[in-house]
XYZ file of C-alpha atoms in Angstrom:
328
model
C -34.443 57.593 -72.310
C -37.384 56.447 -74.470
C -39.765 59.158 -75.613
C -43.311 58.988 -74.247
C -46.443 60.772 -75.407
C -49.274 61.658 -73.036
C -52.952 61.716 -74.015
C -54.919 63.562 -71.331
C -58.681 63.713 -70.908
C -60.866 66.515 -69.581
C -62.715 66.477 -66.259
C -61.959 69.699 -64.325
C -60.957 68.877 -60.704
C -60.696 65.175 -61.559
C -57.513 66.221 -63.370
C -55.593 65.837 -60.104
C -55.528 62.131 -61.073
C -53.365 63.037 -64.075
C -51.074 65.147 -61.906
C -50.510 62.199 -59.575
C -49.799 59.923 -62.528
C -47.251 62.390 -63.914
C -45.560 62.697 -60.517
C -44.990 58.923 -60.548
C -43.799 59.035 -64.148
C -41.325 61.826 -63.408
C -40.003 60.098 -60.291
C -39.572 56.820 -62.195
C -37.136 58.501 -64.559
C -37.239 55.961 -67.390
C -39.091 58.122 -69.927
C -38.898 61.557 -71.475
C -42.299 63.125 -72.114
C -41.836 64.494 -75.619
C -45.422 65.171 -76.717
C -48.850 65.813 -75.200
C -52.361 65.875 -76.625
C -55.014 67.042 -74.189
C -58.576 68.232 -73.872
C -59.926 70.648 -71.251
C -58.059 70.172 -67.945
C -55.881 67.616 -69.729
C -54.642 70.359 -72.048
C -53.889 72.579 -69.051
C -52.002 69.820 -67.225
C -50.122 68.999 -70.415
C -49.156 72.622 -71.007
C -47.680 72.849 -67.513
C -45.745 69.604 -68.083
C -44.229 70.634 -71.427
C -44.087 74.337 -70.581
C -41.502 73.782 -67.832
C -38.080 72.101 -67.647
C -38.487 68.389 -66.954
C -36.597 68.760 -63.671
C -39.288 71.034 -62.206
C -42.416 70.138 -64.202
C -43.854 67.861 -61.493
C -43.228 70.518 -58.852
C -44.923 73.202 -60.966
C -47.885 70.923 -61.624
C -48.230 70.277 -57.892
C -48.145 74.033 -57.225
C -50.934 74.611 -59.723
C -53.128 71.986 -58.051
C -52.351 73.366 -54.598
C -53.926 76.677 -55.606
C -57.043 74.933 -56.964
C -58.022 73.658 -53.502
C -61.271 75.124 -52.133
C -62.123 73.617 -48.762
C -64.218 75.739 -46.380
C -64.737 72.921 -43.841
C -61.119 71.727 -43.881
C -58.998 74.677 -45.079
C -55.708 73.089 -44.002
C -56.494 69.602 -45.278
C -56.279 67.949 -41.850
C -59.101 65.488 -42.563
C -61.166 66.223 -39.455
C -64.469 67.019 -41.185
C -66.841 64.280 -42.452
C -65.868 63.394 -46.053
C -69.286 63.889 -47.646
C -69.827 67.212 -45.883
C -66.330 68.322 -46.888
C -66.969 67.474 -50.552
C -70.330 69.216 -50.748
C -69.052 72.286 -48.899
C -66.259 72.505 -51.487
C -68.732 72.074 -54.349
C -70.939 74.821 -52.914
C -67.921 77.108 -52.534
C -66.668 76.579 -56.087
C -70.157 76.934 -57.543
C -70.684 80.205 -55.662
C -67.224 81.757 -55.800
C -65.527 79.947 -58.687
C -62.680 77.466 -59.045
C -59.486 79.001 -57.616
C -56.978 79.715 -60.345
C -59.395 78.610 -63.074
C -62.748 80.426 -63.091
C -64.675 83.236 -61.427
C -68.473 83.526 -61.248
C -70.464 85.763 -63.592
C -73.648 86.270 -61.532
C -75.034 88.672 -64.090
C -74.985 86.039 -66.883
C -78.609 84.987 -66.458
C -79.864 88.552 -66.281
C -77.836 89.926 -69.190
C -77.944 86.952 -71.550
C -74.317 85.849 -71.177
C -73.509 82.350 -72.417
C -71.474 81.091 -69.437
C -71.832 81.039 -65.669
C -68.113 81.619 -65.080
C -65.362 83.710 -66.621
C -61.921 82.284 -67.416
C -59.779 85.294 -66.435
C -58.211 83.422 -63.458
C -57.167 80.611 -65.811
C -55.500 83.050 -68.199
C -53.512 84.473 -65.253
C -52.603 80.996 -63.968
C -51.343 79.933 -67.383
C -49.111 83.008 -67.546
C -47.745 82.037 -64.125
C -47.238 78.307 -64.657
C -46.459 77.893 -68.385
C -43.498 79.143 -70.416
C -45.216 79.405 -73.785
C -41.942 79.720 -75.709
C -40.865 76.375 -74.272
C -44.325 74.896 -74.874
C -44.358 75.923 -78.523
C -40.879 74.499 -79.022
C -42.293 71.073 -78.090
C -45.078 68.946 -79.617
C -48.243 70.023 -77.889
C -51.838 69.667 -79.063
C -54.873 71.178 -77.326
C -58.122 69.748 -78.662
C -61.171 72.019 -78.890
C -64.593 71.728 -80.540
C -65.951 73.989 -83.259
C -69.363 74.899 -81.869
C -70.755 75.652 -85.338
C -69.694 72.461 -87.136
C -69.218 70.129 -84.102
C -65.783 69.173 -85.477
C -62.852 68.435 -83.191
C -60.205 71.097 -83.782
C -56.588 70.349 -82.839
C -54.509 73.375 -81.862
C -51.098 71.950 -82.764
C -47.845 73.698 -81.807
C -46.354 72.285 -85.017
C -48.681 74.592 -86.981
C -49.710 77.508 -84.759
C -48.290 79.363 -81.772
C -50.330 78.048 -78.848
C -51.520 80.871 -76.574
C -53.366 80.959 -73.233
C -56.601 81.662 -75.094
C -56.325 78.348 -76.952
C -56.102 76.490 -73.646
C -59.047 78.453 -72.284
C -61.028 77.432 -75.368
C -60.071 73.779 -74.820
C -61.812 74.059 -71.429
C -64.794 76.110 -72.595
C -67.520 73.689 -71.497
C -70.763 75.609 -71.979
C -72.754 76.720 -70.096
C -70.225 76.621 -67.252
C -67.172 78.096 -68.971
C -67.006 80.406 -71.980
C -66.222 79.414 -75.532
C -63.664 81.561 -77.376
C -63.699 83.234 -80.800
C -60.270 82.249 -82.150
C -58.707 81.706 -85.553
C -62.015 82.472 -87.273
C -63.936 79.839 -85.306
C -66.103 79.663 -82.198
C -64.209 77.114 -80.103
C -65.366 75.290 -76.986
C -64.411 72.368 -74.792
C -62.620 69.497 -76.506
C -64.618 67.045 -74.427
C -67.671 67.756 -76.550
C -66.017 65.939 -79.468
C -62.907 64.099 -78.228
C -62.545 64.133 -74.448
C -59.597 61.725 -74.595
C -57.919 62.840 -77.847
C -56.135 59.758 -79.165
C -56.308 60.691 -82.825
C -53.349 63.102 -83.178
C -50.930 60.437 -81.947
C -52.702 57.194 -82.901
C -54.653 57.631 -86.160
C -53.127 56.559 -89.462
C -52.494 60.193 -90.449
C -50.442 60.797 -87.288
C -47.179 62.668 -87.674
C -44.231 62.642 -85.297
C -45.994 60.580 -82.638
C -43.901 58.744 -80.014
C -43.806 54.952 -80.126
C -44.933 54.758 -76.495
C -48.118 56.437 -75.272
C -49.863 56.799 -71.934
C -53.535 57.782 -72.094
C -55.089 59.046 -68.851
C -58.897 58.926 -68.759
C -60.897 60.705 -66.044
C -64.203 58.862 -66.474
C -64.558 55.100 -66.327
C -67.389 52.554 -66.408
C -67.778 50.540 -63.231
C -70.020 47.763 -61.888
C -72.939 48.280 -59.552
C -76.375 49.781 -60.114
C -77.199 53.435 -59.384
C -79.420 53.621 -56.294
C -80.295 57.303 -55.925
C -81.048 60.098 -58.382
C -77.596 61.461 -57.614
C -76.033 58.105 -58.480
C -77.990 58.015 -61.726
C -76.909 61.508 -62.760
C -73.274 60.746 -61.983
C -73.378 57.441 -63.887
C -74.998 59.090 -66.902
C -72.220 61.666 -67.073
C -69.469 59.070 -66.589
C -70.855 56.772 -69.280
C -71.289 59.667 -71.709
C -67.569 60.388 -71.685
C -66.242 56.860 -71.115
C -68.260 55.358 -73.976
C -67.108 58.120 -76.332
C -63.484 57.225 -75.595
C -64.021 53.451 -75.782
C -65.783 53.631 -79.146
C -63.118 55.867 -80.647
C -60.276 53.697 -79.383
C -61.943 50.553 -80.753
C -62.211 52.241 -84.142
C -58.562 53.275 -84.022
C -57.474 49.724 -83.186
C -59.307 48.498 -86.300
C -57.794 51.309 -88.362
C -54.297 50.423 -87.221
C -54.808 46.736 -87.953
C -55.730 47.684 -91.518
C -52.715 50.002 -91.692
C -50.430 47.170 -90.551
C -51.787 44.930 -93.321
C -51.522 47.565 -96.059
C -48.368 49.370 -94.915
C -46.214 46.935 -92.928
C -43.311 49.374 -93.150
C -45.026 51.763 -90.716
C -43.798 51.428 -87.142
C -46.028 50.141 -84.362
C -46.910 51.747 -81.039
C -47.482 50.640 -77.483
C -50.364 52.415 -75.689
C -51.242 52.011 -72.016
C -54.450 53.553 -70.699
C -55.297 54.184 -67.076
C -58.728 55.409 -65.988
C -59.967 57.100 -62.855
C -62.675 54.881 -61.410
C -63.686 57.388 -58.728
C -65.281 54.825 -56.418
C -64.661 57.026 -53.360
C -66.121 60.236 -54.826
C -68.702 61.939 -52.618
C -69.939 64.668 -54.963
C -72.021 62.690 -57.452
C -72.441 64.423 -60.790
C -70.896 67.572 -59.263
C -67.642 65.779 -58.407
C -65.778 67.782 -61.056
C -66.341 70.847 -58.844
C -65.152 69.120 -55.655
C -61.832 70.838 -54.950
C -61.534 69.743 -51.328
C -58.092 68.707 -50.126
C -59.306 65.170 -49.461
C -60.775 64.741 -52.941
C -57.718 66.182 -54.706
C -55.391 64.013 -52.611
C -57.448 60.882 -53.236
C -57.374 61.487 -57.010
C -53.647 62.265 -56.964
C -52.871 59.066 -55.045
C -55.059 56.974 -57.375
C -53.250 58.364 -60.422
C -49.873 57.647 -58.846
C -50.838 54.019 -58.107
C -52.358 53.380 -61.514
C -49.415 54.881 -63.395
C -46.936 52.794 -61.412
C -48.798 49.656 -62.501
C -48.198 50.235 -66.239
C -44.691 51.706 -66.431
C -42.892 48.354 -66.715
C -45.226 47.379 -69.562
C -44.589 50.695 -71.314
C -40.839 50.204 -71.015
C -40.978 47.079 -73.189
C -40.188 47.503 -76.906
C -43.037 48.715 -79.128
C -44.444 46.207 -81.648
C -43.015 46.204 -85.152
C -46.353 47.367 -86.540
C -49.900 48.062 -85.460
C -51.181 49.311 -82.103
C -50.702 47.275 -78.931
C -53.094 48.427 -76.186
C -53.235 47.764 -72.460
C -56.353 49.258 -70.911
Protein backbone atom coordinates (compact mmCIF):
# COMPACT_ATOMS: atom_id res chain seq x y z
CA UNK A 1 0.00 0.00 0.00
CA UNK A 2 1.27 3.54 -0.70
CA UNK A 3 2.78 5.38 2.24
CA UNK A 4 0.91 8.46 3.46
CA UNK A 5 2.05 11.24 5.77
CA UNK A 6 -0.36 13.16 7.99
CA UNK A 7 0.03 16.83 8.90
CA UNK A 8 -2.26 17.63 11.83
CA UNK A 9 -3.18 21.05 13.18
CA UNK A 10 -3.95 22.12 16.74
CA UNK A 11 -7.38 23.13 18.04
CA UNK A 12 -8.16 21.19 21.25
CA UNK A 13 -11.67 19.64 21.05
CA UNK A 14 -11.90 20.49 17.35
CA UNK A 15 -9.40 17.64 16.94
CA UNK A 16 -12.31 15.19 16.79
CA UNK A 17 -12.46 16.25 13.12
CA UNK A 18 -9.04 14.66 12.60
CA UNK A 19 -10.13 11.50 14.39
CA UNK A 20 -13.11 11.16 12.04
CA UNK A 21 -10.87 11.72 9.03
CA UNK A 22 -8.46 9.02 10.23
CA UNK A 23 -11.33 6.59 10.81
CA UNK A 24 -12.31 6.98 7.15
CA UNK A 25 -8.70 6.64 6.04
CA UNK A 26 -8.22 3.45 8.07
CA UNK A 27 -11.47 1.93 6.81
CA UNK A 28 -10.55 2.76 3.20
CA UNK A 29 -7.47 0.58 3.47
CA UNK A 30 -5.54 1.93 0.48
CA UNK A 31 -2.80 3.72 2.43
CA UNK A 32 -0.31 3.04 5.19
CA UNK A 33 0.24 6.01 7.49
CA UNK A 34 4.02 6.03 7.79
CA UNK A 35 4.72 9.49 9.22
CA UNK A 36 2.96 12.22 11.19
CA UNK A 37 3.80 15.84 11.95
CA UNK A 38 1.44 17.51 14.40
CA UNK A 39 0.95 20.51 16.63
CA UNK A 40 -1.03 20.60 19.89
CA UNK A 41 -4.02 18.21 19.68
CA UNK A 42 -2.74 17.19 16.24
CA UNK A 43 0.43 15.87 17.86
CA UNK A 44 -1.65 13.94 20.40
CA UNK A 45 -3.89 12.42 17.72
CA UNK A 46 -0.83 11.57 15.65
CA UNK A 47 0.92 9.90 18.58
CA UNK A 48 -2.09 7.67 19.18
CA UNK A 49 -2.20 6.77 15.47
CA UNK A 50 1.48 5.84 15.18
CA UNK A 51 1.78 4.61 18.76
CA UNK A 52 -0.59 1.69 18.13
CA UNK A 53 -0.74 -1.17 15.61
CA UNK A 54 -2.54 -0.03 12.46
CA UNK A 55 -5.25 -2.64 13.02
CA UNK A 56 -6.38 -0.99 16.27
CA UNK A 57 -5.22 2.63 15.89
CA UNK A 58 -8.66 3.93 14.85
CA UNK A 59 -10.29 2.10 17.75
CA UNK A 60 -7.76 3.51 20.24
CA UNK A 61 -8.25 7.01 18.85
CA UNK A 62 -12.01 6.66 19.24
CA UNK A 63 -11.54 5.51 22.85
CA UNK A 64 -9.43 8.56 23.62
CA UNK A 65 -12.10 10.90 22.24
CA UNK A 66 -14.85 9.05 24.10
CA UNK A 67 -13.17 9.95 27.39
CA UNK A 68 -12.86 13.62 26.38
CA UNK A 69 -16.65 14.08 26.31
CA UNK A 70 -18.01 16.48 28.96
CA UNK A 71 -21.76 16.89 28.61
CA UNK A 72 -23.71 17.81 31.76
CA UNK A 73 -27.00 18.42 29.91
CA UNK A 74 -26.77 15.31 27.72
CA UNK A 75 -24.46 12.86 29.54
CA UNK A 76 -25.45 9.90 27.35
CA UNK A 77 -25.37 11.78 24.06
CA UNK A 78 -29.06 11.22 23.27
CA UNK A 79 -29.52 14.64 21.67
CA UNK A 80 -32.55 15.71 23.69
CA UNK A 81 -31.18 19.02 25.00
CA UNK A 82 -31.14 22.21 22.87
CA UNK A 83 -27.84 22.32 20.91
CA UNK A 84 -26.71 25.78 22.00
CA UNK A 85 -27.49 25.08 25.66
CA UNK A 86 -25.69 21.74 25.41
CA UNK A 87 -22.57 23.37 23.94
CA UNK A 88 -22.39 26.16 26.51
CA UNK A 89 -23.05 23.78 29.41
CA UNK A 90 -20.12 21.68 28.17
CA UNK A 91 -17.91 24.76 27.82
CA UNK A 92 -18.80 25.85 31.36
CA UNK A 93 -18.05 22.35 32.67
CA UNK A 94 -14.65 22.10 30.97
CA UNK A 95 -13.70 25.63 31.99
CA UNK A 96 -14.61 24.90 35.61
CA UNK A 97 -13.51 21.29 35.99
CA UNK A 98 -11.05 20.78 33.13
CA UNK A 99 -11.00 18.79 29.90
CA UNK A 100 -11.43 15.08 30.71
CA UNK A 101 -8.27 13.15 29.99
CA UNK A 102 -6.37 16.31 29.03
CA UNK A 103 -6.33 19.03 31.70
CA UNK A 104 -7.38 19.79 35.27
CA UNK A 105 -8.03 23.26 36.71
CA UNK A 106 -5.47 25.12 38.81
CA UNK A 107 -7.74 27.53 40.71
CA UNK A 108 -4.83 28.83 42.74
CA UNK A 109 -2.95 30.05 39.63
CA UNK A 110 -4.20 33.63 39.83
CA UNK A 111 -3.52 33.90 43.54
CA UNK A 112 -0.07 32.31 43.52
CA UNK A 113 1.28 33.67 40.24
CA UNK A 114 1.15 30.43 38.24
CA UNK A 115 1.43 30.81 34.47
CA UNK A 116 -1.45 28.53 33.40
CA UNK A 117 -5.08 28.03 34.36
CA UNK A 118 -4.91 24.25 33.93
CA UNK A 119 -2.43 21.49 34.68
CA UNK A 120 -1.58 18.77 32.15
CA UNK A 121 -1.31 15.79 34.53
CA UNK A 122 -4.43 14.10 33.04
CA UNK A 123 -2.87 14.34 29.57
CA UNK A 124 0.34 12.70 30.77
CA UNK A 125 -1.73 9.82 32.20
CA UNK A 126 -3.82 9.52 29.01
CA UNK A 127 -0.71 9.36 26.85
CA UNK A 128 0.67 6.54 28.99
CA UNK A 129 -2.64 4.72 28.50
CA UNK A 130 -3.14 5.28 24.77
CA UNK A 131 0.38 5.48 23.27
CA UNK A 132 3.10 2.84 23.07
CA UNK A 133 6.11 5.15 23.02
CA UNK A 134 8.51 2.42 21.89
CA UNK A 135 6.34 1.90 18.82
CA UNK A 136 5.96 5.66 18.33
CA UNK A 137 9.70 6.26 18.43
CA UNK A 138 10.28 3.44 15.96
CA UNK A 139 8.20 5.40 13.43
CA UNK A 140 8.61 8.89 11.93
CA UNK A 141 6.81 11.23 14.27
CA UNK A 142 7.28 14.97 14.73
CA UNK A 143 5.62 17.07 17.44
CA UNK A 144 5.98 20.78 16.76
CA UNK A 145 6.40 23.15 19.72
CA UNK A 146 7.36 26.82 20.07
CA UNK A 147 10.38 28.16 21.92
CA UNK A 148 8.82 30.85 24.10
CA UNK A 149 12.11 32.75 24.39
CA UNK A 150 13.05 32.94 20.70
CA UNK A 151 9.57 32.38 19.12
CA UNK A 152 11.11 29.68 16.89
CA UNK A 153 9.17 26.58 15.88
CA UNK A 154 10.90 23.57 17.42
CA UNK A 155 10.33 20.13 15.88
CA UNK A 156 10.60 17.21 18.29
CA UNK A 157 11.55 14.54 15.75
CA UNK A 158 11.64 10.83 16.62
CA UNK A 159 14.49 10.49 14.11
CA UNK A 160 16.66 12.56 16.47
CA UNK A 161 15.26 12.32 20.00
CA UNK A 162 13.18 9.85 22.01
CA UNK A 163 9.73 11.44 22.09
CA UNK A 164 8.23 11.36 25.59
CA UNK A 165 4.82 12.33 27.01
CA UNK A 166 6.29 15.63 28.18
CA UNK A 167 7.13 16.60 24.59
CA UNK A 168 3.50 16.10 23.59
CA UNK A 169 2.34 18.09 26.60
CA UNK A 170 4.66 20.90 25.51
CA UNK A 171 3.23 20.77 21.98
CA UNK A 172 -0.16 21.58 23.56
CA UNK A 173 1.09 24.16 26.07
CA UNK A 174 -1.05 27.07 24.90
CA UNK A 175 -0.53 29.77 27.52
CA UNK A 176 -2.28 30.95 29.58
CA UNK A 177 -4.62 27.95 29.42
CA UNK A 178 -2.11 25.10 29.47
CA UNK A 179 1.43 25.05 30.84
CA UNK A 180 4.61 25.35 28.85
CA UNK A 181 7.36 22.83 29.64
CA UNK A 182 11.08 23.22 30.39
CA UNK A 183 12.58 20.53 28.14
CA UNK A 184 15.88 19.96 26.37
CA UNK A 185 17.23 23.27 27.65
CA UNK A 186 14.32 25.29 26.25
CA UNK A 187 11.01 26.68 27.47
CA UNK A 188 8.57 25.05 25.04
CA UNK A 189 4.92 25.88 24.44
CA UNK A 190 2.14 25.20 21.97
CA UNK A 191 3.20 24.60 18.38
CA UNK A 192 0.22 26.62 17.19
CA UNK A 193 1.98 29.80 18.25
CA UNK A 194 4.46 29.34 15.39
CA UNK A 195 3.22 26.58 13.06
CA UNK A 196 -0.29 25.38 13.88
CA UNK A 197 -0.41 23.23 10.74
CA UNK A 198 3.24 22.10 10.51
CA UNK A 199 3.86 21.47 6.81
CA UNK A 200 7.56 22.23 6.86
CA UNK A 201 9.04 18.92 8.13
CA UNK A 202 7.46 17.02 5.24
CA UNK A 203 7.16 19.70 2.54
CA UNK A 204 10.07 22.16 2.75
CA UNK A 205 13.11 21.73 0.52
CA UNK A 206 15.19 20.46 3.46
CA UNK A 207 12.69 17.67 4.16
CA UNK A 208 14.09 14.22 4.83
CA UNK A 209 12.27 10.91 4.50
CA UNK A 210 8.90 12.48 3.74
CA UNK A 211 6.20 10.37 2.05
CA UNK A 212 5.22 11.23 -1.52
CA UNK A 213 1.56 11.53 -0.50
CA UNK A 214 0.42 13.85 2.28
CA UNK A 215 -2.90 14.65 3.93
CA UNK A 216 -3.01 17.91 5.89
CA UNK A 217 -5.94 18.34 8.29
CA UNK A 218 -6.63 21.94 9.33
CA UNK A 219 -8.98 22.78 12.21
CA UNK A 220 -9.61 26.45 11.38
CA UNK A 221 -10.89 27.67 8.04
CA UNK A 222 -11.98 30.98 6.51
CA UNK A 223 -15.62 31.13 5.51
CA UNK A 224 -18.03 33.62 3.93
CA UNK A 225 -20.53 35.72 5.83
CA UNK A 226 -20.08 38.72 8.10
CA UNK A 227 -19.83 38.44 11.90
CA UNK A 228 -23.03 39.80 13.46
CA UNK A 229 -22.44 39.64 17.21
CA UNK A 230 -19.42 40.21 19.44
CA UNK A 231 -19.23 36.45 19.86
CA UNK A 232 -19.16 35.99 16.09
CA UNK A 233 -16.41 38.59 15.82
CA UNK A 234 -14.25 36.95 18.48
CA UNK A 235 -14.66 33.53 16.88
CA UNK A 236 -13.84 34.87 13.40
CA UNK A 237 -10.75 36.67 14.70
CA UNK A 238 -9.43 33.46 16.21
CA UNK A 239 -10.23 31.39 13.11
CA UNK A 240 -8.56 33.86 10.76
CA UNK A 241 -5.49 34.11 12.99
CA UNK A 242 -4.74 30.42 12.56
CA UNK A 243 -6.11 29.90 9.04
CA UNK A 244 -4.14 32.82 7.57
CA UNK A 245 -0.94 31.58 9.22
CA UNK A 246 -1.35 28.22 7.50
CA UNK A 247 -2.35 29.69 4.12
CA UNK A 248 0.62 32.07 4.01
CA UNK A 249 3.08 29.34 4.93
CA UNK A 250 1.69 26.91 2.38
CA UNK A 251 1.82 29.56 -0.36
CA UNK A 252 5.47 30.16 0.48
CA UNK A 253 6.20 26.44 0.38
CA UNK A 254 4.55 26.09 -3.03
CA UNK A 255 6.86 28.82 -4.35
CA UNK A 256 9.85 27.17 -2.69
CA UNK A 257 9.04 23.83 -4.28
CA UNK A 258 8.58 25.38 -7.71
CA UNK A 259 12.09 26.82 -7.40
CA UNK A 260 13.38 23.45 -6.20
CA UNK A 261 11.82 21.73 -9.22
CA UNK A 262 13.59 24.18 -11.55
CA UNK A 263 16.98 23.90 -9.84
CA UNK A 264 16.89 20.23 -8.83
CA UNK A 265 14.63 18.34 -11.25
CA UNK A 266 15.99 15.06 -9.91
CA UNK A 267 14.12 15.54 -6.62
CA UNK A 268 10.83 13.67 -6.44
CA UNK A 269 7.49 15.46 -6.31
CA UNK A 270 4.69 15.15 -3.78
CA UNK A 271 0.92 15.16 -3.79
CA UNK A 272 -0.69 17.04 -0.87
CA UNK A 273 -4.41 17.14 -0.11
CA UNK A 274 -5.69 19.50 2.58
CA UNK A 275 -9.06 19.33 4.27
CA UNK A 276 -10.25 22.02 6.68
CA UNK A 277 -12.90 22.07 9.35
CA UNK A 278 -15.32 24.84 8.45
CA UNK A 279 -17.28 24.58 11.70
CA UNK A 280 -20.44 26.19 10.35
CA UNK A 281 -22.60 24.38 12.93
CA UNK A 282 -20.51 25.30 15.98
CA UNK A 283 -22.49 26.82 18.85
CA UNK A 284 -19.66 27.85 21.18
CA UNK A 285 -18.20 30.86 19.38
CA UNK A 286 -14.60 31.58 20.32
CA UNK A 287 -14.90 29.01 23.14
CA UNK A 288 -15.74 26.18 20.72
CA UNK A 289 -12.38 24.53 21.39
CA UNK A 290 -13.66 23.81 24.91
CA UNK A 291 -17.00 22.40 23.72
CA UNK A 292 -16.67 18.69 24.49
CA UNK A 293 -20.37 17.86 24.25
CA UNK A 294 -21.29 14.60 22.55
CA UNK A 295 -23.12 16.46 19.80
CA UNK A 296 -20.18 18.73 19.01
CA UNK A 297 -17.63 15.89 19.02
CA UNK A 298 -19.90 13.76 16.82
CA UNK A 299 -20.52 16.61 14.39
CA UNK A 300 -16.77 17.24 14.03
CA UNK A 301 -16.03 13.52 13.65
CA UNK A 302 -18.65 13.14 10.92
CA UNK A 303 -17.39 16.24 9.08
CA UNK A 304 -13.83 14.88 9.11
CA UNK A 305 -15.02 11.52 7.82
CA UNK A 306 -16.92 13.15 4.92
CA UNK A 307 -14.11 15.50 3.97
CA UNK A 308 -11.46 12.78 4.04
CA UNK A 309 -13.56 10.51 1.85
CA UNK A 310 -13.72 13.28 -0.76
CA UNK A 311 -9.93 13.41 -1.29
CA UNK A 312 -8.80 9.79 -1.01
CA UNK A 313 -9.23 8.97 -4.72
CA UNK A 314 -7.18 12.05 -5.60
CA UNK A 315 -4.46 11.04 -3.14
CA UNK A 316 -4.33 7.55 -4.63
CA UNK A 317 -3.20 8.94 -8.00
CA UNK A 318 0.56 8.92 -8.72
CA UNK A 319 2.58 11.81 -7.28
CA UNK A 320 4.02 14.32 -9.78
CA UNK A 321 7.55 13.76 -11.04
CA UNK A 322 8.70 16.93 -9.30
CA UNK A 323 7.35 19.87 -7.35
CA UNK A 324 4.35 20.01 -5.02
CA UNK A 325 0.83 19.35 -6.29
CA UNK A 326 -1.79 20.71 -3.87
CA UNK A 327 -5.53 20.16 -3.55
CA UNK A 328 -7.02 22.39 -0.88
